[in-house]
Short mmCIF file of C-alpha atoms and ligand atoms in Angstrom, two decimals:
data_model
loop_
_atom_site.label_atom_id
_atom_site.label_comp_id
_atom_site.label_asym_id
_atom_site.label_seq_id
_atom_site.Cartn_x
_atom_site.Cartn_y
_atom_site.Cartn_z
CA MET A 1 0.00 0.00 0.00
CA ALA A 2 3.05 2.23 0.31
CA ASP A 3 2.90 2.89 -3.41
CA GLY A 4 -0.74 3.91 -3.36
CA HIS A 5 0.03 7.57 -3.50
CA HIS A 6 2.35 7.21 -6.47
CA GLU A 7 -0.18 5.14 -8.34
CA GLU A 8 -2.79 7.83 -7.84
CA GLN A 9 -0.38 10.48 -9.09
CA SER A 10 0.38 8.60 -12.28
CA LEU A 11 -3.33 8.01 -12.92
CA ASP A 12 -3.94 11.74 -12.52
CA THR A 13 -1.18 12.38 -15.04
CA LEU A 14 -2.68 9.88 -17.45
CA TYR A 15 -6.11 11.50 -17.25
CA ARG A 16 -4.62 14.94 -17.63
CA ASP A 17 -2.89 13.74 -20.80
CA VAL A 18 -6.18 12.39 -22.19
CA LEU A 19 -7.88 15.67 -21.36
CA PHE A 20 -5.22 17.81 -23.00
CA GLU A 21 -5.10 15.56 -26.05
CA HIS A 22 -8.81 16.29 -26.61
CA TYR A 23 -8.18 19.97 -25.91
CA ARG A 24 -5.34 20.21 -28.42
CA HIS A 25 -6.96 17.98 -31.04
CA PRO A 26 -10.70 18.19 -30.45
CA HIS A 27 -12.92 15.72 -32.28
CA ASN A 28 -15.77 17.02 -34.44
CA LYS A 29 -14.92 20.68 -33.95
CA GLY A 30 -16.40 23.23 -36.32
CA GLU A 31 -19.69 24.22 -37.81
CA LEU A 32 -21.79 21.35 -39.18
CA ALA A 33 -23.61 22.25 -42.38
CA GLY A 34 -27.20 21.08 -42.66
CA ALA A 35 -27.55 20.39 -38.94
CA GLU A 36 -31.12 20.13 -37.68
CA ILE A 37 -30.00 20.91 -34.14
CA VAL A 38 -28.09 24.14 -33.51
CA THR A 39 -27.86 25.33 -29.92
CA ARG A 40 -25.68 27.78 -28.09
CA GLY A 41 -24.46 27.26 -24.56
CA ASN A 42 -22.82 29.67 -22.22
CA ASN A 43 -21.08 29.17 -18.89
CA PRO A 44 -20.65 32.70 -17.52
CA VAL A 45 -18.77 31.48 -14.43
CA CYS A 46 -15.76 30.51 -16.56
CA GLY A 47 -16.48 32.30 -19.83
CA ASP A 48 -16.98 29.09 -21.82
CA LYS A 49 -19.13 29.43 -24.93
CA VAL A 50 -20.08 26.59 -27.24
CA VAL A 51 -22.37 25.94 -30.18
CA VAL A 52 -23.53 22.34 -30.56
CA TYR A 53 -24.68 21.03 -33.94
CA GLY A 54 -26.57 17.80 -34.50
CA LYS A 55 -27.34 16.19 -37.83
CA LEU A 56 -29.97 13.45 -37.94
CA ASP A 57 -30.09 10.48 -40.30
CA ASP A 58 -33.25 9.13 -41.90
CA ALA A 59 -33.99 7.00 -38.84
CA GLY A 60 -33.84 10.08 -36.60
CA ARG A 61 -30.53 9.08 -35.01
CA LEU A 62 -27.65 11.48 -34.48
CA GLU A 63 -25.56 10.87 -37.55
CA ARG A 64 -23.01 13.39 -36.43
CA VAL A 65 -22.61 15.91 -33.61
CA CYS A 66 -20.12 18.77 -33.81
CA PHE A 67 -19.25 21.66 -31.55
CA ASP A 68 -17.62 25.01 -31.96
CA GLY A 69 -16.67 27.70 -29.53
CA LYS A 70 -14.08 28.80 -27.02
CA GLY A 71 -13.50 27.74 -23.49
CA CYS A 72 -11.15 26.28 -20.94
CA ALA A 73 -9.41 22.94 -21.43
CA ILE A 74 -12.02 21.04 -19.41
CA CYS A 75 -14.88 22.51 -21.43
CA MET A 76 -13.26 21.90 -24.81
CA ALA A 77 -12.15 18.36 -23.92
CA SER A 78 -15.57 17.46 -22.54
CA SER A 79 -17.26 18.90 -25.65
CA SER A 80 -14.99 16.78 -27.84
CA MET A 81 -15.80 13.65 -25.83
CA MET A 82 -19.52 14.42 -25.93
CA THR A 83 -19.53 14.48 -29.74
CA ASP A 84 -18.01 10.98 -29.74
CA ALA A 85 -20.31 9.70 -27.00
CA VAL A 86 -23.64 10.52 -28.64
CA ARG A 87 -22.81 9.73 -32.25
CA GLY A 88 -25.21 7.14 -33.70
CA LYS A 89 -27.61 7.42 -30.77
CA SER A 90 -31.31 8.15 -30.96
CA LEU A 91 -32.43 11.44 -29.43
CA ASP A 92 -33.86 9.55 -26.43
CA GLU A 93 -30.59 7.68 -25.91
CA ALA A 94 -28.54 10.86 -26.27
CA ALA A 95 -30.79 12.74 -23.84
CA ALA A 96 -30.52 9.89 -21.32
CA LEU A 97 -26.73 9.86 -21.66
CA THR A 98 -26.43 13.61 -21.17
CA ASP A 99 -28.63 13.39 -18.06
CA ARG A 100 -26.58 10.54 -16.66
CA PHE A 101 -23.29 12.28 -17.35
CA LYS A 102 -24.48 15.39 -15.54
CA ARG A 103 -25.62 13.35 -12.55
CA MET A 104 -22.24 11.58 -12.49
CA MET A 105 -20.42 14.92 -12.53
CA ARG A 106 -22.60 16.16 -9.66
CA ASP A 107 -21.80 12.98 -7.75
CA GLU A 108 -25.46 11.96 -7.64
CA VAL A 109 -24.77 8.58 -9.24
CA PRO A 110 -21.59 6.47 -9.45
CA PHE A 111 -19.14 7.51 -12.16
CA GLU A 112 -19.50 4.70 -14.70
CA VAL A 113 -17.97 5.29 -18.10
CA PRO A 114 -19.74 3.87 -21.17
CA ALA A 115 -17.51 1.30 -22.89
CA GLU A 116 -17.63 3.22 -26.17
CA VAL A 117 -16.17 6.40 -24.65
CA PRO A 118 -13.41 5.31 -22.23
CA ASP A 119 -11.86 8.80 -22.38
CA LEU A 120 -14.72 10.13 -20.23
CA GLU A 121 -12.93 8.64 -17.23
CA ALA A 122 -10.51 11.56 -17.54
CA LEU A 123 -13.29 13.91 -16.39
CA ALA A 124 -14.03 12.03 -13.17
CA GLY A 125 -11.37 14.06 -11.35
CA VAL A 126 -13.20 17.31 -12.20
CA LYS A 127 -15.89 16.32 -9.66
CA LYS A 128 -13.43 17.38 -6.96
CA PHE A 129 -13.69 20.98 -8.20
CA PRO A 130 -17.38 21.93 -8.04
CA VAL A 131 -16.78 25.29 -9.72
CA ARG A 132 -15.39 23.47 -12.79
CA VAL A 133 -18.22 20.93 -13.06
CA LYS A 134 -20.19 23.32 -15.28
CA CYS A 135 -17.21 23.55 -17.63
CA ALA A 136 -17.47 19.77 -18.07
CA THR A 137 -21.26 19.66 -18.41
CA LEU A 138 -21.78 22.70 -20.67
CA ALA A 139 -21.71 20.92 -24.05
CA TRP A 140 -23.88 18.09 -22.71
CA THR A 141 -26.48 20.49 -21.33
CA THR A 142 -26.36 22.39 -24.61
CA LEU A 143 -27.04 19.27 -26.66
CA ARG A 144 -29.82 18.28 -24.24
CA ASN A 145 -31.43 21.69 -24.66
CA GLY A 146 -30.96 21.44 -28.41
CA ILE A 147 -32.86 18.14 -28.48
CA VAL A 148 -35.71 19.69 -26.50
CA ALA A 149 -35.77 22.71 -28.82
CA TYR A 150 -35.67 20.50 -31.92
CA ARG A 151 -38.65 18.52 -30.65
CA ALA A 152 -40.48 21.76 -29.98
CA GLY A 153 -39.83 22.77 -33.58
CA GLN A 154 -37.22 25.39 -32.73
CA ARG A 155 -33.75 25.76 -34.08
CA GLY A 156 -30.98 27.95 -32.80
CA ALA A 157 -32.05 28.03 -29.16
CA GLU A 158 -29.74 29.79 -26.75
CA THR A 159 -29.18 28.45 -23.26
CA SER A 160 -27.01 29.00 -20.26
CA GLU A 161 -25.50 26.49 -17.91
CA SER A 162 -27.23 28.13 -14.99
CA CYS A 163 -26.87 27.35 -11.31
CA GLU A 164 -29.98 25.16 -11.39
CA THR A 165 -28.98 22.82 -14.18
ZN1 ZN B 1 -14.47 26.42 -18.15
#
């Protein structure tokens, strides 16, 4: 058990590397032409701003999700991971995943990473910094709001990651 501390340190380093890799080389970043879902998100606490785009296939599944915007490393990395996590999912599945991710980040449910997005584990450490949790959840909340707006027949909704959500 004497090495426990060292092991924890190296895990932290590993997760930080995963996080910065997404930050430096984000997946699915940029405007997505022809997207049915276009939603803006704003985290005024940190200054993070994202736009989330979702394009649906004929079966109504998320064929592709992209994001654009500016923010801190946690926000950009989490946005990148979100676009991978929801790809190919139905709107119901994507909404359920965004809800679960947010509850995991708020420590309301155990942090269990879906097998298809192992990189999400890198965000578990952010739970220790409550002020940064919104950085991690912003893109997920934004997509969630975009799905709601799409179903209500709206496009281009604007939302904030407020204290309540
Ligand atoms: Zn941030």
